[in-house]
Amino acid sequence: LLLAENDYVSAYETLVAQVGVPLEGRTLEGDLEGEVEPIEFQAALADYYAEAPQLLRTKANLRQEQIALKRELVEPIPNVFVQGATGYNFESREPVASVNVFFDVPVFDRNQGNIRRAEADVVRQRAEIRRTELTLRQDLARAYRNYLTALQHVEQFRDVILPEAREAYKNQLDAYKEDRQNWSDVLVAQRAYFALRLAY
């Protein structure tokens, strides 16, 4: 009993440390058991794809590469510079003004190399998104297998193992009451039943 109480205090303090806020000690409200609706793999996969930080990062990288491609596509279009100036001509004693318009004409360099590199980066980033999705799907498949196994264990405990252990304990107790069984055998059956309930 003392060990169980100490375990309870330790588990409670661990929970408080993980949550990060003080919690009041309370007993369980409601029923711990109930009908469990199994999670569908495709629904879990869609949620996982929507929230996985690895995938969000690769999609952000794709957007960045697409912006870089747009920039490289407009790079050959020259900027037009307009410059205006005013002044005073002291020789003829009159004000003067000038306007200059200039731009670079891309005769040979139309930025083809940078455009091809940016296009390749976009293609590579799309492939990285697909690779990340496949890796996440593999990870989820392993976790989903563990989830299904745990769910099947719970159902087996609830539907088969616990009822059989309860029945075995009841039979041992009834046999003891009729003087057909030793008390130590009843205690062994009771201990086994309680251990299975605790595991459940």
mmCIF file of C-alpha atoms in Angstrom:
data_model
loop_
_atom_site.group_PDB
_atom_site.id
_atom_site.type_symbol
_atom_site.label_atom_id
_atom_site.label_comp_id
_atom_site.label_asym_id
_atom_site.label_seq_id
_atom_site.Cartn_x
_atom_site.Cartn_y
_atom_site.Cartn_z
ATOM 1 C CA LEU A 1 0.000 0.000 0.000
ATOM 2 C CA LEU A 2 2.803 2.405 0.901
ATOM 3 C CA LEU A 3 4.572 1.597 -2.356
ATOM 4 C CA ALA A 4 1.366 2.233 -4.313
ATOM 5 C CA GLU A 5 0.852 5.568 -2.534
ATOM 6 C CA ASN A 6 4.435 6.601 -3.291
ATOM 7 C CA ASP A 7 3.981 5.589 -6.936
ATOM 8 C CA TYR A 8 0.828 7.719 -7.058
ATOM 9 C CA VAL A 9 2.642 10.793 -5.704
ATOM 10 C CA SER A 10 5.508 10.254 -8.161
ATOM 11 C CA ALA A 11 3.158 9.863 -11.139
ATOM 12 C CA TYR A 12 1.179 12.943 -10.069
ATOM 13 C CA GLU A 13 4.302 15.116 -9.772
ATOM 14 C CA THR A 14 5.566 13.827 -13.133
ATOM 15 C CA LEU A 15 2.255 14.809 -14.720
ATOM 16 C CA VAL A 16 2.435 18.288 -13.155
ATOM 17 C CA ALA A 17 5.983 18.688 -14.517
ATOM 18 C CA GLN A 18 4.929 17.618 -18.018
ATOM 19 C CA VAL A 19 1.844 19.837 -18.106
ATOM 20 C CA GLY A 20 3.731 22.773 -16.616
ATOM 21 C CA VAL A 21 0.936 24.067 -14.394
ATOM 22 C CA PRO A 22 -0.128 22.974 -10.920
ATOM 23 C CA LEU A 23 -3.077 20.582 -10.909
ATOM 24 C CA GLU A 24 -5.452 19.846 -8.103
ATOM 25 C CA GLY A 25 -5.500 16.247 -7.020
ATOM 26 C CA ARG A 26 -8.811 14.798 -8.154
ATOM 27 C CA THR A 27 -10.269 11.411 -8.726
ATOM 28 C CA LEU A 28 -11.344 10.236 -12.153
ATOM 29 C CA GLU A 29 -14.607 11.758 -13.323
ATOM 30 C CA GLY A 30 -16.685 9.563 -15.553
ATOM 31 C CA ASP A 31 -16.017 6.050 -16.757
ATOM 32 C CA LEU A 32 -12.595 4.996 -17.954
ATOM 33 C CA GLU A 33 -14.040 2.216 -20.046
ATOM 34 C CA GLY A 34 -16.416 2.671 -22.912
ATOM 35 C CA GLU A 35 -16.898 1.917 -26.552
ATOM 36 C CA VAL A 36 -13.765 2.765 -28.460
ATOM 37 C CA GLU A 37 -14.256 3.846 -32.050
ATOM 38 C CA PRO A 38 -11.179 2.712 -33.988
ATOM 39 C CA ILE A 39 -9.279 5.423 -35.809
ATOM 40 C CA GLU A 40 -9.316 5.061 -39.587
ATOM 41 C CA PHE A 41 -5.865 5.039 -41.167
ATOM 42 C CA GLN A 42 -6.724 7.386 -44.053
ATOM 43 C CA ALA A 43 -8.284 9.967 -41.707
ATOM 44 C CA ALA A 44 -5.254 9.809 -39.423
ATOM 45 C CA LEU A 45 -2.958 10.145 -42.440
ATOM 46 C CA ALA A 46 -4.818 13.239 -43.679
ATOM 47 C CA ASP A 47 -4.565 14.839 -40.219
ATOM 48 C CA TYR A 48 -0.896 13.899 -40.018
ATOM 49 C CA TYR A 49 -0.160 15.450 -43.421
ATOM 50 C CA ALA A 50 -1.993 18.626 -42.398
ATOM 51 C CA GLU A 51 -0.048 19.086 -39.163
ATOM 52 C CA ALA A 52 3.364 17.439 -39.619
ATOM 53 C CA PRO A 53 6.099 20.076 -39.261
ATOM 54 C CA GLN A 54 8.417 18.221 -41.652
ATOM 55 C CA LEU A 55 5.842 18.480 -44.430
ATOM 56 C CA LEU A 56 4.976 22.095 -43.619
ATOM 57 C CA ARG A 57 8.683 22.949 -43.828
ATOM 58 C CA THR A 58 9.108 21.287 -47.239
ATOM 59 C CA LYS A 59 5.991 23.066 -48.567
ATOM 60 C CA ALA A 60 7.385 26.380 -47.320
ATOM 61 C CA ASN A 61 10.658 25.576 -49.104
ATOM 62 C CA LEU A 62 8.677 24.893 -52.310
ATOM 63 C CA ARG A 63 6.990 28.292 -52.058
ATOM 64 C CA GLN A 64 10.416 29.871 -51.589
ATOM 65 C CA GLU A 65 11.788 28.078 -54.665
ATOM 66 C CA GLN A 66 8.744 29.147 -56.727
ATOM 67 C CA ILE A 67 9.321 32.780 -55.752
ATOM 68 C CA ALA A 68 12.984 32.447 -56.720
ATOM 69 C CA LEU A 69 11.913 31.029 -60.109
ATOM 70 C CA LYS A 70 9.569 33.980 -60.709
ATOM 71 C CA ARG A 71 12.386 36.352 -59.889
ATOM 72 C CA GLU A 72 14.767 34.600 -62.279
ATOM 73 C CA LEU A 73 12.129 34.674 -65.057
ATOM 74 C CA VAL A 74 11.810 38.457 -64.870
ATOM 75 C CA GLU A 75 15.542 39.041 -64.466
ATOM 76 C CA PRO A 76 16.184 39.329 -68.279
ATOM 77 C CA ILE A 77 13.628 42.146 -68.537
ATOM 78 C CA PRO A 78 15.768 45.231 -68.038
ATOM 79 C CA ASN A 79 15.026 47.939 -65.558
ATOM 80 C CA VAL A 80 14.397 51.319 -67.121
ATOM 81 C CA PHE A 81 16.146 54.165 -65.350
ATOM 82 C CA VAL A 82 14.974 57.731 -65.820
ATOM 83 C CA GLN A 83 17.162 60.516 -64.534
ATOM 84 C CA GLY A 84 16.270 64.153 -64.514
ATOM 85 C CA ALA A 85 18.501 67.113 -63.683
ATOM 86 C CA THR A 86 18.232 70.865 -63.596
ATOM 87 C CA GLY A 87 20.956 73.477 -63.524
ATOM 88 C CA TYR A 88 22.057 76.927 -64.588
ATOM 89 C CA ASN A 89 24.276 77.783 -67.554
ATOM 90 C CA PHE A 90 26.474 80.656 -66.501
ATOM 91 C CA GLU A 91 27.737 81.297 -70.043
ATOM 92 C CA SER A 92 24.377 81.890 -71.602
ATOM 93 C CA ARG A 93 22.828 82.894 -68.321
ATOM 94 C CA GLU A 94 19.778 80.702 -68.544
ATOM 95 C CA PRO A 95 18.438 77.660 -66.692
ATOM 96 C CA VAL A 96 18.902 74.250 -68.288
ATOM 97 C CA ALA A 97 17.270 70.835 -67.755
ATOM 98 C CA SER A 98 18.142 67.369 -68.954
ATOM 99 C CA VAL A 99 16.432 63.992 -68.946
ATOM 100 C CA ASN A 100 18.291 60.705 -69.360
ATOM 101 C CA VAL A 101 16.673 57.339 -70.025
ATOM 102 C CA PHE A 102 18.849 54.241 -69.988
ATOM 103 C CA PHE A 103 18.542 50.472 -69.611
ATOM 104 C CA ASP A 104 20.629 47.344 -70.188
ATOM 105 C CA VAL A 105 19.822 45.352 -73.297
ATOM 106 C CA PRO A 106 20.333 41.605 -72.702
ATOM 107 C CA VAL A 107 21.736 40.638 -76.084
ATOM 108 C CA PHE A 108 23.524 37.426 -75.143
ATOM 109 C CA ASP A 109 22.651 36.813 -71.464
ATOM 110 C CA ARG A 110 18.964 36.143 -71.073
ATOM 111 C CA ASN A 111 19.529 34.432 -67.679
ATOM 112 C CA GLN A 112 18.876 30.963 -69.125
ATOM 113 C CA GLY A 113 21.241 29.213 -66.686
ATOM 114 C CA ASN A 114 19.684 30.704 -63.566
ATOM 115 C CA ILE A 115 16.176 30.026 -64.882
ATOM 116 C CA ARG A 116 17.006 26.355 -65.512
ATOM 117 C CA ARG A 117 18.591 26.056 -62.074
ATOM 118 C CA ALA A 118 15.518 27.609 -60.427
ATOM 119 C CA GLU A 119 13.204 25.268 -62.395
ATOM 120 C CA ALA A 120 15.308 22.282 -61.287
ATOM 121 C CA ASP A 121 15.093 23.505 -57.671
ATOM 122 C CA VAL A 122 11.292 23.631 -57.909
ATOM 123 C CA VAL A 123 11.169 20.097 -59.338
ATOM 124 C CA ARG A 124 13.572 18.864 -56.653
ATOM 125 C CA GLN A 125 11.488 20.475 -53.915
ATOM 126 C CA ARG A 126 8.290 18.843 -55.242
ATOM 127 C CA ALA A 127 10.075 15.484 -55.133
ATOM 128 C CA GLU A 128 11.195 16.274 -51.568
ATOM 129 C CA ILE A 129 7.569 16.878 -50.576
ATOM 130 C CA ARG A 130 6.604 13.493 -52.021
ATOM 131 C CA ARG A 131 9.534 11.796 -50.267
ATOM 132 C CA THR A 132 8.531 13.421 -46.961
ATOM 133 C CA GLU A 133 4.926 12.288 -47.427
ATOM 134 C CA LEU A 134 6.065 8.703 -48.036
ATOM 135 C CA THR A 135 8.357 8.779 -44.977
ATOM 136 C CA LEU A 136 5.522 10.127 -42.814
ATOM 137 C CA ARG A 137 3.212 7.423 -44.190
ATOM 138 C CA GLN A 138 5.738 4.737 -43.194
ATOM 139 C CA ASP A 139 6.063 6.202 -39.697
ATOM 140 C CA LEU A 140 2.298 6.382 -39.313
ATOM 141 C CA ALA A 141 1.897 2.812 -40.585
ATOM 142 C CA ARG A 142 4.205 1.551 -37.821
ATOM 143 C CA ALA A 143 2.435 3.626 -35.168
ATOM 144 C CA TYR A 144 -0.966 2.518 -36.514
ATOM 145 C CA ARG A 145 0.114 -1.130 -36.282
ATOM 146 C CA ASN A 146 1.048 -0.565 -32.613
ATOM 147 C CA TYR A 147 -2.270 1.204 -32.035
ATOM 148 C CA LEU A 148 -4.282 -1.651 -33.571
ATOM 149 C CA THR A 149 -2.329 -4.225 -31.576
ATOM 150 C CA ALA A 150 -2.954 -2.314 -28.344
ATOM 151 C CA LEU A 151 -6.641 -1.937 -29.206
ATOM 152 C CA GLN A 152 -6.920 -5.673 -29.895
ATOM 153 C CA HIS A 153 -5.191 -6.421 -26.566
ATOM 154 C CA VAL A 154 -7.688 -4.225 -24.730
ATOM 155 C CA GLU A 155 -10.601 -5.940 -26.464
ATOM 156 C CA GLN A 156 -9.158 -9.389 -25.682
ATOM 157 C CA PHE A 157 -8.691 -8.435 -22.027
ATOM 158 C CA ARG A 158 -12.219 -7.035 -21.790
ATOM 159 C CA ASP A 159 -14.032 -9.760 -23.719
ATOM 160 C CA VAL A 160 -12.035 -12.950 -23.042
ATOM 161 C CA ILE A 161 -9.214 -12.836 -20.510
ATOM 162 C CA LEU A 162 -10.900 -10.961 -17.649
ATOM 163 C CA PRO A 163 -14.203 -12.877 -17.816
ATOM 164 C CA GLU A 164 -12.321 -16.196 -17.849
ATOM 165 C CA ALA A 165 -10.087 -15.162 -14.940
ATOM 166 C CA ARG A 166 -13.130 -13.941 -12.985
ATOM 167 C CA GLU A 167 -14.899 -17.231 -13.666
ATOM 168 C CA ALA A 168 -11.825 -19.240 -12.604
ATOM 169 C CA TYR A 169 -11.594 -17.274 -9.339
ATOM 170 C CA LYS A 170 -15.342 -17.715 -8.713
ATOM 171 C CA ASN A 171 -15.063 -21.470 -9.345
ATOM 172 C CA GLN A 172 -12.112 -21.743 -6.931
ATOM 173 C CA LEU A 173 -14.018 -19.784 -4.280
ATOM 174 C CA ASP A 174 -17.145 -21.914 -4.713
ATOM 175 C CA ALA A 175 -15.029 -25.081 -4.479
ATOM 176 C CA TYR A 176 -13.439 -23.777 -1.267
ATOM 177 C CA LYS A 177 -16.876 -23.082 0.218
ATOM 178 C CA GLU A 178 -17.837 -26.705 -0.534
ATOM 179 C CA ASP A 179 -14.576 -27.928 1.051
ATOM 180 C CA ARG A 180 -13.185 -29.204 -2.255
ATOM 181 C CA GLN A 181 -10.291 -26.707 -2.562
ATOM 182 C CA ASN A 182 -7.466 -25.301 -0.426
ATOM 183 C CA TRP A 183 -7.516 -21.641 0.516
ATOM 184 C CA SER A 184 -4.047 -21.129 -1.000
ATOM 185 C CA ASP A 185 -5.393 -22.173 -4.430
ATOM 186 C CA VAL A 186 -8.213 -19.641 -4.069
ATOM 187 C CA LEU A 187 -5.670 -16.923 -3.217
ATOM 188 C CA VAL A 188 -3.577 -17.826 -6.274
ATOM 189 C CA ALA A 189 -6.648 -17.521 -8.528
ATOM 190 C CA GLN A 190 -7.639 -14.265 -6.825
ATOM 191 C CA ARG A 191 -4.120 -12.834 -7.197
ATOM 192 C CA ALA A 192 -4.050 -13.810 -10.892
ATOM 193 C CA TYR A 193 -7.461 -12.207 -11.463
ATOM 194 C CA PHE A 194 -6.434 -8.963 -9.713
ATOM 195 C CA ALA A 195 -3.146 -8.831 -11.627
ATOM 196 C CA LEU A 196 -5.038 -9.165 -14.917
ATOM 197 C CA ARG A 197 -7.470 -6.418 -13.884
ATOM 198 C CA LEU A 198 -4.546 -4.187 -13.002
ATOM 199 C CA ALA A 199 -2.885 -4.906 -16.367
ATOM 200 C CA TYR A 200 -6.183 -4.141 -18.118
#
